[in-house]
Tab-separated table of C-alpha atoms in Angstrom:
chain	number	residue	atom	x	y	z
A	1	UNK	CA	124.680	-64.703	27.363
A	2	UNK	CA	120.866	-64.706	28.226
A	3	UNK	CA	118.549	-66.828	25.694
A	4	UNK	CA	115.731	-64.900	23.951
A	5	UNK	CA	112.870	-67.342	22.983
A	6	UNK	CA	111.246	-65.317	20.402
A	7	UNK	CA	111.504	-67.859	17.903
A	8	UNK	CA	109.781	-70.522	20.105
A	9	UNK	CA	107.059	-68.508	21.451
A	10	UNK	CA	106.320	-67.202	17.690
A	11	UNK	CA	106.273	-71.014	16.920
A	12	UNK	CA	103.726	-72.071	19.671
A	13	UNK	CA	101.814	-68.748	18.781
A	14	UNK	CA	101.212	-69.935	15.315
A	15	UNK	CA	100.244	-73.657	16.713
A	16	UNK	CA	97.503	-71.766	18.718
A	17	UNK	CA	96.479	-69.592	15.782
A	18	UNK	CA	96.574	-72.134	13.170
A	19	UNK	CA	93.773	-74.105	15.665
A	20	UNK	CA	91.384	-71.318	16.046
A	21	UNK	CA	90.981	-71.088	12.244
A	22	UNK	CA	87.381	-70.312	11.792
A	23	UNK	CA	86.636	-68.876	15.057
A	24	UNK	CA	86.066	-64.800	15.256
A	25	UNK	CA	86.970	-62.167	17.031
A	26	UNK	CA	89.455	-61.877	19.665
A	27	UNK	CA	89.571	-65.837	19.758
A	28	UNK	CA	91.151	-65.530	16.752
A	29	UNK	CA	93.236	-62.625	16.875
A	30	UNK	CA	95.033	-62.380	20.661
A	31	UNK	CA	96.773	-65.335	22.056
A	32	UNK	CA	95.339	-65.086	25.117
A	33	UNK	CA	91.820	-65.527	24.383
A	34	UNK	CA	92.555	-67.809	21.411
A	35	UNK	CA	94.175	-70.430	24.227
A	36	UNK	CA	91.001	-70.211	26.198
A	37	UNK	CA	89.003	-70.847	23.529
A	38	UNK	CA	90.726	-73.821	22.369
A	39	UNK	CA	90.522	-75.160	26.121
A	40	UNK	CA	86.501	-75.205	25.780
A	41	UNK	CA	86.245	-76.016	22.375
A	42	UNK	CA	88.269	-79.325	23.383
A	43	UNK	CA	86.294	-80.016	26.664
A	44	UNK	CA	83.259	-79.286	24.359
A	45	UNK	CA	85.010	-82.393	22.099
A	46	UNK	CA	85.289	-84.691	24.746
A	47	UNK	CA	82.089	-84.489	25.963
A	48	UNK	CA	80.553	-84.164	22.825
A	49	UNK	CA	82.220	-87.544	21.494
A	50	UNK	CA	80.738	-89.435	24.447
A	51	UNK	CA	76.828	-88.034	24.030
A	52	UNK	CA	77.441	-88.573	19.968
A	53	UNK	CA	77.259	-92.261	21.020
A	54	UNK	CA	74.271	-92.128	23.302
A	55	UNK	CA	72.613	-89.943	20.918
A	56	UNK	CA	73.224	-92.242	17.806
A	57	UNK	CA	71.790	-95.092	20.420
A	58	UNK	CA	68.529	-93.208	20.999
A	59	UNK	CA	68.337	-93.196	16.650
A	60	UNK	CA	68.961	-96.316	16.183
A	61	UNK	CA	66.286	-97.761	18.496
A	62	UNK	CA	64.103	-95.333	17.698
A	63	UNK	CA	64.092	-96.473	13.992
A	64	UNK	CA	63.978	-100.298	14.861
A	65	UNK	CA	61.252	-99.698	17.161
A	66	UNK	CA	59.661	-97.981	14.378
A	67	UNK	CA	59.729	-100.746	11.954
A	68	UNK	CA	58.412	-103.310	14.803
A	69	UNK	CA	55.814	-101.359	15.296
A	70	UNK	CA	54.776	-101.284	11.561
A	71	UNK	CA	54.887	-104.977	11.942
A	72	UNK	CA	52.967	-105.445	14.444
A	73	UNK	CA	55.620	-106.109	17.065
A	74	UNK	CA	56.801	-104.188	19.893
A	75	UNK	CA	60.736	-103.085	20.541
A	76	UNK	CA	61.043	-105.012	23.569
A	77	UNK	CA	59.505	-108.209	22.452
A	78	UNK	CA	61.372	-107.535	18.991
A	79	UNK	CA	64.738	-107.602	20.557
A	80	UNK	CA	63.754	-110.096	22.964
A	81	UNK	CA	62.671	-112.610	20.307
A	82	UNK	CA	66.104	-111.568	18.942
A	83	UNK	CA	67.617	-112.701	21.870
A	84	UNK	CA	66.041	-115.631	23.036
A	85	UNK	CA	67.021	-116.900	19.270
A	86	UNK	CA	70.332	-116.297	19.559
A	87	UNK	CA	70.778	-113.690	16.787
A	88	UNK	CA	73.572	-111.119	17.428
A	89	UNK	CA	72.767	-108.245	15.204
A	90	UNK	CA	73.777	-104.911	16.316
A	91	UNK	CA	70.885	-101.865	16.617
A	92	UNK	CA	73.006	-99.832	13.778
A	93	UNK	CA	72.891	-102.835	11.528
A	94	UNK	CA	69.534	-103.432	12.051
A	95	UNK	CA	68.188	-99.674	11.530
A	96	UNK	CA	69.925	-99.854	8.504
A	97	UNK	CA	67.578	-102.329	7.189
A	98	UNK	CA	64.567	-100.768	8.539
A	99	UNK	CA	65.645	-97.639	6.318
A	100	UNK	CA	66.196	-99.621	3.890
A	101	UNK	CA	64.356	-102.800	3.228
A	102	UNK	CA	61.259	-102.428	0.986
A	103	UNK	CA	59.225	-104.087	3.486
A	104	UNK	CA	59.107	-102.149	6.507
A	105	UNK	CA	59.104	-98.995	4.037
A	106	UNK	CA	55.482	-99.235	2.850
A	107	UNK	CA	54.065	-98.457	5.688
């Protein structure tokens, strides 16, 4: 007796189509574009995790340097004092308190 697999393809069909949600189109509707989409959209995730970091980075600096500048400091020499004093604050942390501290704010 040969084995129809209706039941499983109709199963992995729906996985695909239940992904796509949101998408229009052909990527939505036919299975074959639908698993090409997904295959970009998830390269698209992976590489888009990694430049979230770097791009975060680049804000956070940007804001420290920021407040340094408004007092009278550069970056570099900011987070070199910070260094040479042994104070291990992260550049998230302290952008947070440039946003947010009174001080730097009345610039």
């Amino acid at each position: 007796m040969r084995i129809k697999r209706g039941v499983a393809s109709h199963a992995k069909h729906k996985k695909v189509m239940a992904q796509t949600k949101g998408m229009i189109k052909a990527r939505r509707s036919s299975i074959k574009k639908a698993k090409e989409a997904l295959l970009k959209k998830w390269s698209y995730q992976y590489r888009d995790r990694r430049n979230m970091k770097r791009d975060f980075r680049a804000l956070w600096i940007t804001r420290v340097g920021n407040a340094a500048t408004a007092s009278g400091m550069s970056y570099s020499r900011f987070m070199g004092a910070l260094k040479v004093n042994n104070i291990e604050v992260d550049r998230k942390i302290l952008a947070e308190l440039a946003v947010n501290n009174q001080r730097f704010s009345n610039r």
